[in-house]
Amino acid sequence: MEISASLVVGICCVFLSSLIEVEAYNQNILSLRVIVSENQPYRTAFHFQPLQNWLNGPMYYGGVYHLFYQYNPYGAVFGNRMIWAHSISYDLINWIHLNHAIEPTEPFDINSCWSGSVTILPGNRPVILYTGLDANNYQVQNLATPKNLSDPFLREWVKFSKNPIMTPPNGIKVNEFRDPTTAWKGLDGKWRVIIGSELNNHGMAILYRSEDFVSWTKYQHPLYISEETGMWECPDFYPVSINSTNGVDTSVQNPSVKHVMKASFNSHDYYTLGNYDSQMERFISESDFTGTSLDLRYDYGKFYASKTFFDNVKNRRILWGWVNESDSTEDDIVKGWSGLQSIPRRVWLDKSGKQLLQWPVEEIETLRDSQVSIHGKKLLSGAVFELSGITAAQADVEVFFKVPELEEAEFMDPTGVDPQLFCGKENASGNGRLGPFGLLTLASKDLTEQTAIFFRVFRGPSRYIVLMCSDQSRSSLRKEVDKTTFGAFVDIDPRLEKISLRSLIDHSIVESYGGEGRTCITTRVYPVLASDEGMHLYLFNDGSSSVVISRLDAWSMKRAKINGKESLSFLLVGDGVEVEASHQPYRNLQSLPREQPYRTAYHFQPPKNWMNGPICYKGVYHLFYQYNPYAAVWGNISWGHSISYDLVNWVHLEPAINPSEPFDINGCWSGSTTFLSEEKPAILYTGADLKKRQVQNLAVPKNASDPLLIEWVKSPHNPLLTPIDDNDPDNFRDPTTAWQGPDKVWRVIVGSKIKGRGMAILYRSKDFVNWTRSNKPLHSSTKTGMWECPDFYPVSINSKNGVETSAQDIFTKHVLKASFKDRDHYILGNYTLKTDNFLVDTDFMDTGFDLRYDYGKFYASKTFYDSAKKRRILWGWVTESDSESDDIRKGWSGIQSIPRSIVLSRTGQQLVQWPIKEIEKLRTNKVSFDSKELKGGSIFEVSGITASQADVEVSFDLPNLTEAESIDPSWVDPQLLCSQKEASVKGTLGPFGLLVLASKDLSEQTAVFFRIFKRNDNYAVLMCSDQSRSSLRDGLDKTTYGAFASMDPSDKKISLRSLIDHSVVESFDGEGRTCITARVYPKLAIDKEAYLYVFNNGTISMEISVLWSLALCFLLVGNGVHVEASNHTHRNLQSLPKEQPYRTAYHFQPLKNWMNGPMYYEGVYHLFFQHNPYAPVPRNIAWGHSISYDLVNWVHLEPAISPLEPYDINGCWSGSTTILPSGKPAILYTGVDLNNSQVQNLAMPKNASDPFLREWVKLPHNPLMSPADDIDRSDFRDPTTAWQGPDKVWRVIIGGRINALGMAFLYQSKDFVNWTRSNKPLHSSTKTGMWECPDFYPVRINSQNGINNFAQDKFTKHVLKASFNGQDHYILGNYIPQTDNFSIEYDFMETGFDLRYDYGKFYASKTFYDSAKKRRILWGWVAESDTALDAIIKGWAGIQSFPRSIVLSANGRQLVQWPINEIDKLRANNVSFEGKELKQGSVFEVSGITASQADVEVSFDLPNLSETESIDPNQVDPQQLCSQKGASTNNGTVGPFGLLALASKDLTEQTAVYFRIFNRDGKHVVLMCSDQSRSSLREELEKPIYGAFVNMDPNDRKISLRSLIDHSIIENFGGEGKTCITARVYPKLAIDKEAHLYVFNNGTLNVRISKLNAWSMKRAQLVPYQKEMK
């Protein structure tokens, strides 16, 4: 049995204490001695807890009860190598643990031994059937037998030599074939067993038969299958006696028994009763599973994966269930155990025959100790009294309540009531009439903690209703535990019997039995106050009416003998992993193109690659769609590709994407196209990989200059998105068109279903390659099932125009569409990008009027934004209504709807659709008429057109509406109403409309019509498409569709448009609010034999009026398709039959074969650094390593740390170096482990005497720090340089986030290996989000020197830096090492003047102390502003800023930065001048230097500031101000003035770096801007404008600027380094020698260049690594 990781269990060898004594270390085996702690408040006393986990096969053999269970011997979590543990008992209460029965040792079970069952064969020979997870991770069934039958303990088991004996059959997924039951023997002597599985989301019990218990044959059909459940785990099938409470053997089959079919799904154990027909091998259920609260369950609380066995000594059937934890995995690890077994229960059939009854086995009573009894006590309203005299934490309580005043019961209609939801709403503190009354268990003295088990009694329509609840909402003061409230109805009549309750209370579990065992609820609770002696037990009545305790008996319970020892020894077997050095990945590194206009000359970069730091394209419409090129059935799915210039006429191209790689070998499924830029389309699509998992992949055009985009290349990084633990790999598909926010982060949603909730899983990416799953879905719903083909896009509120997918403003709403239940449903709402919150107007399935695109045959639709015509176009897949064999004969299957423009209605409450205008160019042969009266019962033909291929618009004038017939307001299902009130059923106002694709004699007809009803005080317009008489052929789907049209017929007009195309009819009400598409296959009404009629079957006459001057019918001309010679990929294609009566003429279809979903596309000194050695994308992250003697010229070495170990296999991310007191350097870095958890690791130099530190060794203790339970495993990274306090304890901080609270987690260590998390973070902030790459260091208050990280005195301040929101922010404060208290001056984001290192492109920075020159150096990562595809073309991505010295300003309020002095050695040709006047509008060139590779220092003398322009004091956002007051703005007074860098000769390209002076509240402020808006003629680039205020007083009449210009980067330092802005730009013209440098003044007042110095800069040496280097 497989349980998802979210159901983590694992009593693991009773790690009851964290005290672990290592006895021996021998290669891969550790022998550990565990000292069991007595401090275990939640460990049960009389419930079986193994050394762990799930139940497999219990049995009774040789006078001994045996319990086999899945167990992880390595940890208190579900593991990758589960075994079969084995315990024995003589009384089902006290247990002895034996050695493991079955362990994963053979190829057929090497990856785990999962659930199974025990069967006793003739001759009293027990055998085990179990599921093994083989070497390929297939689930297979295996056989094991006892080695020595004379051993009553059955301590050794032998696996059958011919295992596996059952493997997944064809059609069954290899990961959905598990948990064989106890076998039974039929009257024919054959053995039967069932195995849990599913097929097409239908849960089932696959039946196998065998004559010898070795050779098994799958039966032709399952024993039972359910359409409503999904995968069945741990099925059970057994007989129960009809007339006796005794149990019966599993093989009994006679009229005196019923059979029970149990299946585990949706985290509960459901069962159904019925009869087993052994001859037909069918289980005939009395009621099917529904997967709802209406189903029968063993237990309505925490109870799963249960198993029964027949106890032949006591003639009883015993039920045992697994009860998992409700706290976290981390808690499990701390406790050292996880999961327990319920008390064994006897189970039998109720005398009504309608349900099972359960009761604890009688042996439990042997544990009863001191007793307390109460009789005839009245519980008044509000009464609470304590039941003392017993141990409340460990008790057995039986109580009978009498309800004397039943007539006072509140009324309830139980129809549709979910008792669990009702219990959650009406909890124990809610006052009713009869109840709540019951027990308060595991309660604290003051009742702040309590678990209430109670009843409420209601009066129903025909009987009294008893509700039983288990309310955990106040069970613990701990916030992180699961406190679900459970509930169920109890099938008793309180007039005839007392209401009884029995509760077994055992520290952290309460098992409750209501109504003599008719209803059972088990709960897990973890009180803080109410533990052991602090626990209390109360009875209570919160109802307004009194109840009577007729009888109560309660006992303390003794501790069962389960573990038997105070300490346990066990072995941990480690993984022996041998890693060989491999240089193969380096051999095929991408070579750099010769032309590198953007590659920097003196900024550090690796030699190449990345470092860390449907559609319209070029005038052509592209349609991508799922397509089988080999047959007209679903399979072999490729991405078909066709192009059009008008969305009407199409040319079919070769498939764009075929299944060819491991990540899509089993199919290239739906997806979407996204424009990364105008010239860069990209496809995200679902691939079915080698294991048939659904994964998301990327493809880009091979040649983006090809307007036809004929060839596509799959990304080498595929798959980009894979299903994680909670995600069924079969329910993870169909990525949408991605959208990008102002934060430049891409978002995409993927359709899924998790734990019964349909949802759109949200992913984010900065580069379109590396995607991170959001903590929550964009939206989810419990009412829908799996979401396929989701779509998410904005629509304009006040315009008929469409908007681009990334648009987000107050003038848009967003549409979320999901395809489920064969329909495309949508909801409207408001999307907030900052939080990625989608607030819906009305949720899916919330009302009877669920919004759909189309109420007929229309599914898996897709929209795209047509930028050329500013419209959004919708395209849907229209499936067939005939059979698969028909499809094979036709040679094709599935078509696309006509493209539809889609906008928001005027009311804003729904979408409106209409066929695109291009369809009108196909119109010919017009027929029109108006004002024609349609009397009641009339019908007339529309002749003169080809009725099988037509466009019809008709408008009806309505008569007086007062005579409209009335309908019951409760009739909310329009489809059902259309079926009842179909075209031939006369009404008053309607049915009236069209009869399309009709035969001459009307024996075939498809009616599209309206009916008008009066409902309440309004009129309702029903629109129907009636296919019931569409064809004389049998075997077709002739569903009648219907919807209420959102219109008011009071204006006396109603209109209809129908597009008729041989076998498809698309119908739109007058304004396109309601659309219905039908597929029909007439036998007679084909081609020229098809007719078109208008009809009125209502009793009242009406007129056909004009619509937009006339009612039109047009002949539509079909697709002209030119087919060229096919190549070998098409040689085996099925030829098309000549007769094609159903092939559409103007609807898009492939030439042949099956197709599905469309897609649309247009237009892709030691320095350690994050580095991808394989490609310029952020993936495969290693620690790059380069060295320099002067911080300017660099030698690149081989990577220092590569992802090779389990704790960093998925990436070696950021970290820091620390110099230990020994003088040895140490690296702390973040690794991404096998589970994609972020963990902190340590590496040390292999040879500290090597000055180049070329080799590093990872510590065997790694990981040193892992995310605790309250930390998201993906939000725990980037350790800082550590520092040591006066107490000689090391400190380090790690960036993280808890519940949106960004923070620096503080860890402490005495030895740099064993780290302990502090009780509080060093600092946190609610305004920031996740902190990346934190930094913490001291700065001297009145000195230009730097100091090392250990310095802590009154002459220092401390800097805390955090990277978030794309910027590096910092705060200043005072740090007290004794308390680790950091007292700040201003917090992050507290004012409009948030302190940053750099206000432009600068992130993930790092400082270090240069002890040789007594300075602190700052280095930042400067990301690209072009696209990921540009990076791939260039062959690199991301650079480092130039190293900067960093000190505290003289006023102590901010940091000041300046390029390190070593840069001066690169200076060449100097140009300088002084005293040059810059008049208004002047621009002059600084010539004589290489403008693309320069260092410029300029100082400006300012004019009289009395005339400076004023700004609103509220204008505090300098970036916004720079955008408004740009470089070209001529109406400033003092400014804008500054530099135009990387400018073209004609200034069409320029990057302006400038100042403006303003008067604000009587003070002068200096604004510094970097304007990239005209930096390049390339349109697809990011061209932001950056800005910041410079903290200086301009009244001294001077202001300075220094700019380092280096091809595609400009680093600017204003006001002597008080404000820094870095920009990335990619000019098209201003490249190399064509780049120019200008000084300008656009202000009305003159400014003077006091002094300007500019230098050409030489190229720094960046030398590749050579192995012989010494």
PDB file of N, CA and C in Angstrom, residues 361-400:
ATOM      1  N   VAL A 361     -12.804  -5.217  20.966  1.00  0.00           N
ATOM      2  CA  VAL A 361     -12.748  -6.628  21.363  1.00  0.00           C
ATOM      3  C   VAL A 361     -12.819  -6.722  22.878  1.00  0.00           C
ATOM      4  N   GLU A 362     -13.407  -7.799  23.347  1.00  0.00           N
ATOM      5  CA  GLU A 362     -13.655  -7.932  24.783  1.00  0.00           C
ATOM      6  C   GLU A 362     -12.373  -7.983  25.604  1.00  0.00           C
ATOM      7  N   GLU A 363     -11.267  -8.360  24.970  1.00  0.00           N
ATOM      8  CA  GLU A 363      -9.995  -8.442  25.689  1.00  0.00           C
ATOM      9  C   GLU A 363      -9.550  -7.093  26.261  1.00  0.00           C
ATOM     10  N   ILE A 364     -10.031  -6.012  25.666  1.00  0.00           N
ATOM     11  CA  ILE A 364      -9.620  -4.688  26.150  1.00  0.00           C
ATOM     12  C   ILE A 364     -10.052  -4.475  27.600  1.00  0.00           C
ATOM     13  N   GLU A 365     -11.105  -5.186  27.985  1.00  0.00           N
ATOM     14  CA  GLU A 365     -11.632  -5.022  29.341  1.00  0.00           C
ATOM     15  C   GLU A 365     -10.681  -5.568  30.410  1.00  0.00           C
ATOM     16  N   THR A 366      -9.702  -6.371  30.001  1.00  0.00           N
ATOM     17  CA  THR A 366      -8.714  -6.867  30.969  1.00  0.00           C
ATOM     18  C   THR A 366      -7.804  -5.753  31.472  1.00  0.00           C
ATOM     19  N   LEU A 367      -7.815  -4.630  30.786  1.00  0.00           N
ATOM     20  CA  LEU A 367      -6.982  -3.490  31.193  1.00  0.00           C
ATOM     21  C   LEU A 367      -7.737  -2.534  32.110  1.00  0.00           C
ATOM     22  N   ARG A 368      -9.034  -2.795  32.287  1.00  0.00           N
ATOM     23  CA  ARG A 368      -9.808  -1.881  33.130  1.00  0.00           C
ATOM     24  C   ARG A 368      -9.307  -1.943  34.582  1.00  0.00           C
ATOM     25  N   ASP A 369      -9.222  -0.767  35.215  1.00  0.00           N
ATOM     26  CA  ASP A 369      -8.731  -0.662  36.583  1.00  0.00           C
ATOM     27  C   ASP A 369      -9.803   0.043  37.403  1.00  0.00           C
ATOM     28  N   SER A 370      -9.449   1.039  38.194  1.00  0.00           N
ATOM     29  CA  SER A 370     -10.416   1.710  39.075  1.00  0.00           C
ATOM     30  C   SER A 370     -11.628   2.193  38.289  1.00  0.00           C
ATOM     31  N   GLN A 371     -12.832   1.975  38.914  1.00  0.00           N
ATOM     32  CA  GLN A 371     -14.088   2.258  38.223  1.00  0.00           C
ATOM     33  C   GLN A 371     -14.861   3.359  38.930  1.00  0.00           C
ATOM     34  N   VAL A 372     -15.566   4.157  38.154  1.00  0.00           N
ATOM     35  CA  VAL A 372     -16.504   5.163  38.643  1.00  0.00           C
ATOM     36  C   VAL A 372     -17.815   4.933  37.920  1.00  0.00           C
ATOM     37  N   SER A 373     -18.959   4.989  38.678  1.00  0.00           N
ATOM     38  CA  SER A 373     -20.278   4.797  38.068  1.00  0.00           C
ATOM     39  C   SER A 373     -21.218   5.913  38.491  1.00  0.00           C
ATOM     40  N   ILE A 374     -22.137   6.286  37.590  1.00  0.00           N
ATOM     41  CA  ILE A 374     -23.181   7.278  37.854  1.00  0.00           C
ATOM     42  C   ILE A 374     -24.478   6.744  37.270  1.00  0.00           C
ATOM     43  N   HIS A 375     -25.597   6.960  38.004  1.00  0.00           N
ATOM     44  CA  HIS A 375     -26.900   6.544  37.497  1.00  0.00           C
ATOM     45  C   HIS A 375     -27.919   7.659  37.710  1.00  0.00           C
ATOM     46  N   GLY A 376     -28.745   7.900  36.737  1.00  0.00           N
ATOM     47  CA  GLY A 376     -29.892   8.801  36.851  1.00  0.00           C
ATOM     48  C   GLY A 376     -29.550  10.238  37.160  1.00  0.00           C
ATOM     49  N   LYS A 377     -28.455  10.734  36.694  1.00  0.00           N
ATOM     50  CA  LYS A 377     -28.075  12.129  36.958  1.00  0.00           C
ATOM     51  C   LYS A 377     -28.600  13.014  35.843  1.00  0.00           C
ATOM     52  N   LYS A 378     -29.275  14.109  36.264  1.00  0.00           N
ATOM     53  CA  LYS A 378     -29.828  15.045  35.301  1.00  0.00           C
ATOM     54  C   LYS A 378     -28.783  16.097  34.934  1.00  0.00           C
ATOM     55  N   LEU A 379     -28.645  16.319  33.641  1.00  0.00           N
ATOM     56  CA  LEU A 379     -27.734  17.354  33.154  1.00  0.00           C
ATOM     57  C   LEU A 379     -28.573  18.537  32.703  1.00  0.00           C
ATOM     58  N   LEU A 380     -28.590  19.580  33.521  1.00  0.00           N
ATOM     59  CA  LEU A 380     -29.333  20.784  33.177  1.00  0.00           C
ATOM     60  C   LEU A 380     -28.646  21.536  32.043  1.00  0.00           C
ATOM     61  N   SER A 381     -29.392  22.470  31.497  1.00  0.00           N
ATOM     62  CA  SER A 381     -28.831  23.299  30.431  1.00  0.00           C
ATOM     63  C   SER A 381     -27.598  24.036  30.940  1.00  0.00           C
ATOM     64  N   GLY A 382     -26.502  23.950  30.209  1.00  0.00           N
ATOM     65  CA  GLY A 382     -25.264  24.636  30.555  1.00  0.00           C
ATOM     66  C   GLY A 382     -24.400  23.894  31.551  1.00  0.00           C
ATOM     67  N   ALA A 383     -24.820  22.714  31.989  1.00  0.00           N
ATOM     68  CA  ALA A 383     -24.090  21.979  33.029  1.00  0.00           C
ATOM     69  C   ALA A 383     -22.781  21.415  32.497  1.00  0.00           C
ATOM     70  N   VAL A 384     -21.752  21.518  33.339  1.00  0.00           N
ATOM     71  CA  VAL A 384     -20.464  20.876  33.094  1.00  0.00           C
ATOM     72  C   VAL A 384     -19.979  20.332  34.425  1.00  0.00           C
ATOM     73  N   PHE A 385     -19.732  19.048  34.540  1.00  0.00           N
ATOM     74  CA  PHE A 385     -19.175  18.551  35.791  1.00  0.00           C
ATOM     75  C   PHE A 385     -18.103  17.510  35.497  1.00  0.00           C
ATOM     76  N   GLU A 386     -17.155  17.447  36.426  1.00  0.00           N
ATOM     77  CA  GLU A 386     -15.992  16.609  36.202  1.00  0.00           C
ATOM     78  C   GLU A 386     -16.233  15.176  36.678  1.00  0.00           C
ATOM     79  N   LEU A 387     -15.771  14.262  35.891  1.00  0.00           N
ATOM     80  CA  LEU A 387     -15.797  12.861  36.243  1.00  0.00           C
ATOM     81  C   LEU A 387     -14.429  12.522  36.844  1.00  0.00           C
ATOM     82  N   SER A 388     -14.362  12.519  38.167  1.00  0.00           N
ATOM     83  CA  SER A 388     -13.087  12.300  38.858  1.00  0.00           C
ATOM     84  C   SER A 388     -12.998  10.852  39.329  1.00  0.00           C
ATOM     85  N   GLY A 389     -11.828  10.479  39.818  1.00  0.00           N
ATOM     86  CA  GLY A 389     -11.638   9.128  40.328  1.00  0.00           C
ATOM     87  C   GLY A 389     -11.033   8.178  39.336  1.00  0.00           C
ATOM     88  N   ILE A 390     -10.771   8.642  38.137  1.00  0.00           N
ATOM     89  CA  ILE A 390     -10.105   7.798  37.143  1.00  0.00           C
ATOM     90  C   ILE A 390      -8.963   8.604  36.510  1.00  0.00           C
ATOM     91  N   THR A 391      -8.123   7.905  35.789  1.00  0.00           N
ATOM     92  CA  THR A 391      -7.040   8.563  35.053  1.00  0.00           C
ATOM     93  C   THR A 391      -7.596   9.021  33.714  1.00  0.00           C
ATOM     94  N   ALA A 392      -7.848  10.323  33.616  1.00  0.00           N
ATOM     95  CA  ALA A 392      -8.568  10.843  32.444  1.00  0.00           C
ATOM     96  C   ALA A 392      -7.788  10.715  31.151  1.00  0.00           C
ATOM     97  N   ALA A 393      -6.462  10.576  31.257  1.00  0.00           N
ATOM     98  CA  ALA A 393      -5.662  10.440  30.043  1.00  0.00           C
ATOM     99  C   ALA A 393      -5.673   9.033  29.492  1.00  0.00           C
ATOM    100  N   GLN A 394      -6.194   8.087  30.278  1.00  0.00           N
ATOM    101  CA  GLN A 394      -6.068   6.675  29.930  1.00  0.00           C
ATOM    102  C   GLN A 394      -7.298   5.960  30.476  1.00  0.00           C
ATOM    103  N   ALA A 395      -8.396   6.026  29.726  1.00  0.00           N
ATOM    104  CA  ALA A 395      -9.681   5.622  30.286  1.00  0.00           C
ATOM    105  C   ALA A 395     -10.551   4.943  29.254  1.00  0.00           C
ATOM    106  N   ASP A 396     -11.562   4.192  29.802  1.00  0.00           N
ATOM    107  CA  ASP A 396     -12.625   3.585  29.006  1.00  0.00           C
ATOM    108  C   ASP A 396     -13.933   4.083  29.615  1.00  0.00           C
ATOM    109  N   VAL A 397     -14.761   4.774  28.837  1.00  0.00           N
ATOM    110  CA  VAL A 397     -15.983   5.401  29.343  1.00  0.00           C
ATOM    111  C   VAL A 397     -17.175   4.900  28.543  1.00  0.00           C
ATOM    112  N   GLU A 398     -18.237   4.431  29.275  1.00  0.00           N
ATOM    113  CA  GLU A 398     -19.498   4.088  28.624  1.00  0.00           C
ATOM    114  C   GLU A 398     -20.604   4.908  29.279  1.00  0.00           C
ATOM    115  N   VAL A 399     -21.409   5.564  28.487  1.00  0.00           N
ATOM    116  CA  VAL A 399     -22.465   6.409  29.030  1.00  0.00           C
ATOM    117  C   VAL A 399     -23.706   6.274  28.156  1.00  0.00           C
ATOM    118  N   PHE A 400     -24.898   6.274  28.850  1.00  0.00           N
ATOM    119  CA  PHE A 400     -26.191   6.222  28.162  1.00  0.00           C
ATOM    120  C   PHE A 400     -26.967   7.481  28.523  1.00  0.00           C
TER     121      PHE A 400
END
